[in-house]
């Protein structure tokens, strides 16, 4: 089956937004054996959109659009689809209810624009959107499938994964088994170098490295007419990869950040944790607290950005003077003081030079120390991170979490 | 002038690569007043590429392609362009020299595939590529311009900036003035509703709303043959918008997050700040500390996620019992205790139900209180945020920063 993607939105033609939707959709389709024939981007222009749909309809089996489902006058995708299919736009009562509740919860009023979001081309099936007011829809007519999704990635991605891919998978006879391997602690090119030989000689299963959402993954995929066979085909390849990347693998499964894995382990083992951050400035605690249910483990977080606040927490002035704020000694004292003050089993500290200023010959921008306290034992890891301030802080945060995983020798996490 | 972008490469249709080239080119063209009519992505497929060029040539003045300039057999962009224009491919001796030197320096031999990179469609002008072996080219023929660039962003971007944009700028007589207005505190559709009438009646300047990088902006753009005139044309429209959106506008300029504006003000006025966070869990301090130079203002951050840690900071047990952790009273006590402990001029607190669990009839998921202490005065703001855990925390953080801006009545920020 051939598919085409039509991305709708003038903001894309103005370069205001990078079109990540197209690559997310293309990748997901590839994994169920549907090849993308074309990706087109049009503005909020009815005539051009109509032409695009016409052309795609003529040469492909599946048309997937993103964008143009908003409440404003220039959001016209559904109208153009209805127009092209020569069907009416009909009001969906459930969607009206959803909208009403949505705005009631926001203590905001439902305006006329929002009401248009409850209209769909006749013959539609709703694709639910828990993250916004614009539901998507599928129209399956005359052996052609038109799928309409919203533009914002945080709305489109769950819809793609939870509704569109399952829907389209049913249409293909082949079964596709796949497993995502999550990697941390090595760079993208390093990983590719390590598994290059393996990738070259793989056909089914295939191995594809992805660097997505700032995390490194390997996607292993096998296809067969039989589900069980396809699934079994994955195993030897995964074993091979494991033997090469060993403890750089932290999880199997999609969308598993390092904090998901570390926090799950802490919750399962009733370990309490606290953080004390200098250069990461709260990013570490923020990522931990983003995990629902962590309240039973997370005790306290301290952002001791200034020396004053480090001293207030319990770092000795001597240490700061003798070794400086960015040092192994300070990192360890920060973690120890944090554990003491919070009474946690585990305390994680970060201190480093995030830049762009403040670097020196001896302590360059990107130098970061991670301190770790675990039930009386202390550990420290030194990092040299390349990049801008934001990247240095982000990588430092991920490595702080990974340092906990490695020190506690957590098993590779897998969702069942 | 109308332009079209054609991105060539099967890897784009497989979702292995996100097409950042298209948005980089579109953005650069917009800034010199060239509007992008269409962005198309095709695989390494001669027939399809030919069709695309044909279609674009027919309806636009400028065609810009990226990709398909490599040394392999499926890199065919230049051949297809020559084919379409009915001109020969000719060998460029300088390019041959460049290739020879390139491979000599790498102690590698020049193969046949690489030699194809020295051939260009007759009538070409070279676009130099210091970052790779694939030079680009421009063919300006019969008032149509075809620009061919390599696919790798690190090769394409410098070529775009250093050669393509200067080349195209010369062709456009018009000058384009634009201003970006940054808005916070109202939703996208609410903002559009407020300025709909204005947008409808604007032609030059135009007004375009964008929801980009999680922040809400309005782009006002005017064009004229005279620079000063174009710039002056912006002013009345901006005044009108200001009178409608008034204090929801926090800055003029591109890429200005609310934290940039708030932190700049704190630094300029030597105001010290500290944070105490429950539901946002460090996201607030993290966003503040991401601003380089903030160390002179930021004193301490506390993540008091548990009641225990709130009490440790100085929130009274009574208050927590009587009103609960998510309450105006707790928010204000958190801010007050934080200011006291850190000795800051300003203390910001957040407490709320981030979900997905923990919501109740009385205190639903999304209910957030922002507490603020400013030199002895306390303030509180109640929010009801819709969305998932991450979104609730992100919006709460932005609103906490915005609450500081509004309470301190910061002027609209503008980069000069």
PDB file of C-alpha atoms in Angstrom, chain A residues 11-20 23 26-27 30 36-42 47-48 51-52 55 59 71-73 102 105-107 111 114 131 154 210 278-283 285-286 289-292 294-295 298-303 305-306 308-309 312 341-342 355-357 389-390 393, chain B residues 12-20 23 26-27 30 36-42 48 51-52 55 59 187 189 192-193 196 210-212 219 278-283 285-286 289-292 294-295 298-303 305-306 308-309 312 341-342 355-357 384 386 388-391 393-394:
ATOM      1  CA  UNK A  11       3.660  28.372   9.487  1.00  0.00           C
ATOM      2  CA  UNK A  12       5.462  25.472   7.774  1.00  0.00           C
ATOM      3  CA  UNK A  13       5.932  27.451   4.561  1.00  0.00           C
ATOM      4  CA  UNK A  14       7.227  30.374   6.604  1.00  0.00           C
ATOM      5  CA  UNK A  15       9.750  28.135   8.334  1.00  0.00           C
ATOM      6  CA  UNK A  16       8.303  28.971  11.740  1.00  0.00           C
ATOM      7  CA  UNK A  17       7.856  25.298  12.536  1.00  0.00           C
ATOM      8  CA  UNK A  18       9.990  22.292  11.647  1.00  0.00           C
ATOM      9  CA  UNK A  19       7.867  19.517  10.181  1.00  0.00           C
ATOM     10  CA  UNK A  20       8.569  16.690  12.622  1.00  0.00           C
ATOM     11  CA  UNK A  23       9.015  12.122   9.686  1.00  0.00           C
ATOM     12  CA  UNK A  26       6.695   8.202   7.724  1.00  0.00           C
ATOM     13  CA  UNK A  27       8.687   6.215  10.257  1.00  0.00           C
ATOM     14  CA  UNK A  30       7.423   2.134   7.395  1.00  0.00           C
ATOM     15  CA  UNK A  36       5.357   6.781   1.817  1.00  0.00           C
ATOM     16  CA  UNK A  37       5.306   7.946  -1.779  1.00  0.00           C
ATOM     17  CA  UNK A  38       5.331  11.669  -1.206  1.00  0.00           C
ATOM     18  CA  UNK A  39       5.321  14.310   1.531  1.00  0.00           C
ATOM     19  CA  UNK A  40       3.805  17.630   0.577  1.00  0.00           C
ATOM     20  CA  UNK A  41       3.522  20.820   2.580  1.00  0.00           C
ATOM     21  CA  UNK A  42       0.902  23.430   1.771  1.00  0.00           C
ATOM     22  CA  UNK A  47      -7.328  25.650  -3.535  1.00  0.00           C
ATOM     23  CA  UNK A  48      -3.810  24.272  -3.098  1.00  0.00           C
ATOM     24  CA  UNK A  51      -5.230  20.091  -5.584  1.00  0.00           C
ATOM     25  CA  UNK A  52      -2.901  18.167  -3.304  1.00  0.00           C
ATOM     26  CA  UNK A  55      -3.298  14.386  -6.781  1.00  0.00           C
ATOM     27  CA  UNK A  59      -1.948   7.926  -7.129  1.00  0.00           C
ATOM     28  CA  UNK A  71     -10.699  26.777  15.734  1.00  0.00           C
ATOM     29  CA  UNK A  72      -9.707  29.650  13.466  1.00  0.00           C
ATOM     30  CA  UNK A  73     -11.101  30.661  10.083  1.00  0.00           C
ATOM     31  CA  UNK A 102     -13.243  20.965  28.047  1.00  0.00           C
ATOM     32  CA  UNK A 105     -13.137  22.692  33.111  1.00  0.00           C
ATOM     33  CA  UNK A 106     -11.179  25.687  31.905  1.00  0.00           C
ATOM     34  CA  UNK A 107     -13.926  28.030  33.080  1.00  0.00           C
ATOM     35  CA  UNK A 111     -16.809  30.143  21.061  1.00  0.00           C
ATOM     36  CA  UNK A 114     -14.330  25.943  18.638  1.00  0.00           C
ATOM     37  CA  UNK A 131      -4.538  16.412  24.378  1.00  0.00           C
ATOM     38  CA  UNK A 154       1.819  16.511  21.257  1.00  0.00           C
ATOM     39  CA  UNK A 210      17.439   6.690  15.701  1.00  0.00           C
ATOM     40  CA  UNK A 278      24.013  23.682  40.779  1.00  0.00           C
ATOM     41  CA  UNK A 279      24.482  23.830  36.990  1.00  0.00           C
ATOM     42  CA  UNK A 280      21.368  21.781  36.200  1.00  0.00           C
ATOM     43  CA  UNK A 281      19.404  24.150  38.409  1.00  0.00           C
ATOM     44  CA  UNK A 282      16.310  22.028  39.001  1.00  0.00           C
ATOM     45  CA  UNK A 283      16.230  20.187  35.707  1.00  0.00           C
ATOM     46  CA  UNK A 285      14.359  17.171  40.106  1.00  0.00           C
ATOM     47  CA  UNK A 286      11.949  18.377  37.428  1.00  0.00           C
ATOM     48  CA  UNK A 289       8.986  14.692  39.415  1.00  0.00           C
ATOM     49  CA  UNK A 290       7.564  14.425  35.932  1.00  0.00           C
ATOM     50  CA  UNK A 291       7.134  10.724  36.695  1.00  0.00           C
ATOM     51  CA  UNK A 292       3.667  10.166  38.088  1.00  0.00           C
ATOM     52  CA  UNK A 294       7.201   9.472  42.407  1.00  0.00           C
ATOM     53  CA  UNK A 295       5.868  11.407  45.421  1.00  0.00           C
ATOM     54  CA  UNK A 298      11.103  12.001  46.165  1.00  0.00           C
ATOM     55  CA  UNK A 299      11.810  13.824  49.424  1.00  0.00           C
ATOM     56  CA  UNK A 300      13.504  17.155  48.744  1.00  0.00           C
ATOM     57  CA  UNK A 301      15.242  19.073  46.021  1.00  0.00           C
ATOM     58  CA  UNK A 302      17.711  21.886  46.521  1.00  0.00           C
ATOM     59  CA  UNK A 303      18.955  24.268  43.883  1.00  0.00           C
ATOM     60  CA  UNK A 305      23.363  27.704  42.461  1.00  0.00           C
ATOM     61  CA  UNK A 306      25.272  30.179  44.611  1.00  0.00           C
ATOM     62  CA  UNK A 308      26.093  30.890  49.732  1.00  0.00           C
ATOM     63  CA  UNK A 309      23.282  28.404  49.224  1.00  0.00           C
ATOM     64  CA  UNK A 312      23.613  26.957  53.771  1.00  0.00           C
ATOM     65  CA  UNK A 341      19.191  17.192  55.394  1.00  0.00           C
ATOM     66  CA  UNK A 342      16.502  15.267  53.565  1.00  0.00           C
ATOM     67  CA  UNK A 355      28.778  28.412  30.054  1.00  0.00           C
ATOM     68  CA  UNK A 356      28.890  30.402  27.880  1.00  0.00           C
ATOM     69  CA  UNK A 357      31.011  32.335  30.410  1.00  0.00           C
ATOM     70  CA  UNK A 389      24.369  26.004  27.920  1.00  0.00           C
ATOM     71  CA  UNK A 390      21.069  24.206  27.437  1.00  0.00           C
ATOM     72  CA  UNK A 393      22.635  21.089  31.361  1.00  0.00           C
TER      73      UNK A 393
ATOM     74  CA  UNK B  12      13.099  11.632   4.307  1.00  0.00           C
ATOM     75  CA  UNK B  13      10.248   9.411   3.133  1.00  0.00           C
ATOM     76  CA  UNK B  14      11.388   6.730   5.563  1.00  0.00           C
ATOM     77  CA  UNK B  15      11.295   9.173   8.454  1.00  0.00           C
ATOM     78  CA  UNK B  16      14.955   8.572   9.219  1.00  0.00           C
ATOM     79  CA  UNK B  17      15.728  12.263   8.928  1.00  0.00           C
ATOM     80  CA  UNK B  18      13.677  15.274   9.991  1.00  0.00           C
ATOM     81  CA  UNK B  19      13.505  17.823   7.185  1.00  0.00           C
ATOM     82  CA  UNK B  20      15.048  20.850   8.885  1.00  0.00           C
ATOM     83  CA  UNK B  23      12.158  25.184   7.328  1.00  0.00           C
ATOM     84  CA  UNK B  26      11.617  28.880   4.049  1.00  0.00           C
ATOM     85  CA  UNK B  27      12.536  31.099   6.986  1.00  0.00           C
ATOM     86  CA  UNK B  30      10.601  34.896   4.083  1.00  0.00           C
ATOM     87  CA  UNK B  36       7.343  29.785  -0.393  1.00  0.00           C
ATOM     88  CA  UNK B  37       4.416  28.379  -2.283  1.00  0.00           C
ATOM     89  CA  UNK B  38       5.045  24.713  -1.676  1.00  0.00           C
ATOM     90  CA  UNK B  39       7.457  22.285  -0.028  1.00  0.00           C
ATOM     91  CA  UNK B  40       7.616  18.842  -1.570  1.00  0.00           C
ATOM     92  CA  UNK B  41       9.585  15.800  -0.497  1.00  0.00           C
ATOM     93  CA  UNK B  42      10.426  13.048  -2.946  1.00  0.00           C
ATOM     94  CA  UNK B  48       8.902  11.733  -9.524  1.00  0.00           C
ATOM     95  CA  UNK B  51       7.377  15.678 -12.320  1.00  0.00           C
ATOM     96  CA  UNK B  52       7.979  17.827  -9.257  1.00  0.00           C
ATOM     97  CA  UNK B  55       5.103  21.352 -11.708  1.00  0.00           C
ATOM     98  CA  UNK B  59       3.819  27.808 -11.211  1.00  0.00           C
ATOM     99  CA  UNK B 187      -4.865  30.925  24.669  1.00  0.00           C
ATOM    100  CA  UNK B 189      -7.868  30.843  19.897  1.00  0.00           C
ATOM    101  CA  UNK B 192      -7.111  35.177  17.460  1.00  0.00           C
ATOM    102  CA  UNK B 193     -10.664  35.967  18.502  1.00  0.00           C
ATOM    103  CA  UNK B 196      -9.661  38.693  14.225  1.00  0.00           C
ATOM    104  CA  UNK B 210       1.961  31.727  15.521  1.00  0.00           C
ATOM    105  CA  UNK B 211       2.046  29.175  18.262  1.00  0.00           C
ATOM    106  CA  UNK B 212       5.689  28.196  18.187  1.00  0.00           C
ATOM    107  CA  UNK B 219       4.168  38.496  13.407  1.00  0.00           C
ATOM    108  CA  UNK B 278       5.859  21.567  44.472  1.00  0.00           C
ATOM    109  CA  UNK B 279       4.084  20.493  41.267  1.00  0.00           C
ATOM    110  CA  UNK B 280       6.592  22.138  38.924  1.00  0.00           C
ATOM    111  CA  UNK B 281       9.343  20.325  40.821  1.00  0.00           C
ATOM    112  CA  UNK B 282      12.345  22.377  39.698  1.00  0.00           C
ATOM    113  CA  UNK B 283      11.151  23.329  36.236  1.00  0.00           C
ATOM    114  CA  UNK B 285      14.324  27.249  38.760  1.00  0.00           C
ATOM    115  CA  UNK B 286      15.658  25.310  35.771  1.00  0.00           C
ATOM    116  CA  UNK B 289      18.956  29.231  35.558  1.00  0.00           C
ATOM    117  CA  UNK B 290      19.012  28.557  31.843  1.00  0.00           C
ATOM    118  CA  UNK B 291      19.488  32.316  31.453  1.00  0.00           C
ATOM    119  CA  UNK B 292      23.200  33.037  31.332  1.00  0.00           C
ATOM    120  CA  UNK B 294      21.409  34.952  36.308  1.00  0.00           C
ATOM    121  CA  UNK B 295      23.810  33.781  39.018  1.00  0.00           C
ATOM    122  CA  UNK B 298      19.249  33.617  41.752  1.00  0.00           C
ATOM    123  CA  UNK B 299      19.825  32.699  45.381  1.00  0.00           C
ATOM    124  CA  UNK B 300      18.176  29.377  46.236  1.00  0.00           C
ATOM    125  CA  UNK B 301      15.685  26.938  44.896  1.00  0.00           C
ATOM    126  CA  UNK B 302      13.701  24.448  46.937  1.00  0.00           C
ATOM    127  CA  UNK B 303      11.710  21.544  45.604  1.00  0.00           C
ATOM    128  CA  UNK B 305       7.254  18.080  46.776  1.00  0.00           C
ATOM    129  CA  UNK B 306       6.350  16.328  50.006  1.00  0.00           C
ATOM    130  CA  UNK B 308       7.435  16.954  55.075  1.00  0.00           C
ATOM    131  CA  UNK B 309       9.765  19.098  53.001  1.00  0.00           C
ATOM    132  CA  UNK B 312      11.013  21.661  56.837  1.00  0.00           C
ATOM    133  CA  UNK B 341      15.243  31.282  54.269  1.00  0.00           C
ATOM    134  CA  UNK B 342      17.021  32.557  51.154  1.00  0.00           C
ATOM    135  CA  UNK B 355      -2.127  14.504  37.743  1.00  0.00           C
ATOM    136  CA  UNK B 356      -2.926  12.073  36.316  1.00  0.00           C
ATOM    137  CA  UNK B 357      -3.922  10.913  39.823  1.00  0.00           C
ATOM    138  CA  UNK B 384      -6.927  25.716  36.040  1.00  0.00           C
ATOM    139  CA  UNK B 386      -5.928  21.451  30.973  1.00  0.00           C
ATOM    140  CA  UNK B 388      -1.269  15.981  30.655  1.00  0.00           C
ATOM    141  CA  UNK B 389       1.111  16.087  33.596  1.00  0.00           C
ATOM    142  CA  UNK B 390       3.929  17.581  31.556  1.00  0.00           C
ATOM    143  CA  UNK B 391       1.790  20.300  30.028  1.00  0.00           C
ATOM    144  CA  UNK B 393       3.680  21.646  34.849  1.00  0.00           C
ATOM    145  CA  UNK B 394       4.991  23.596  31.852  1.00  0.00           C
TER     146      UNK B 394
END
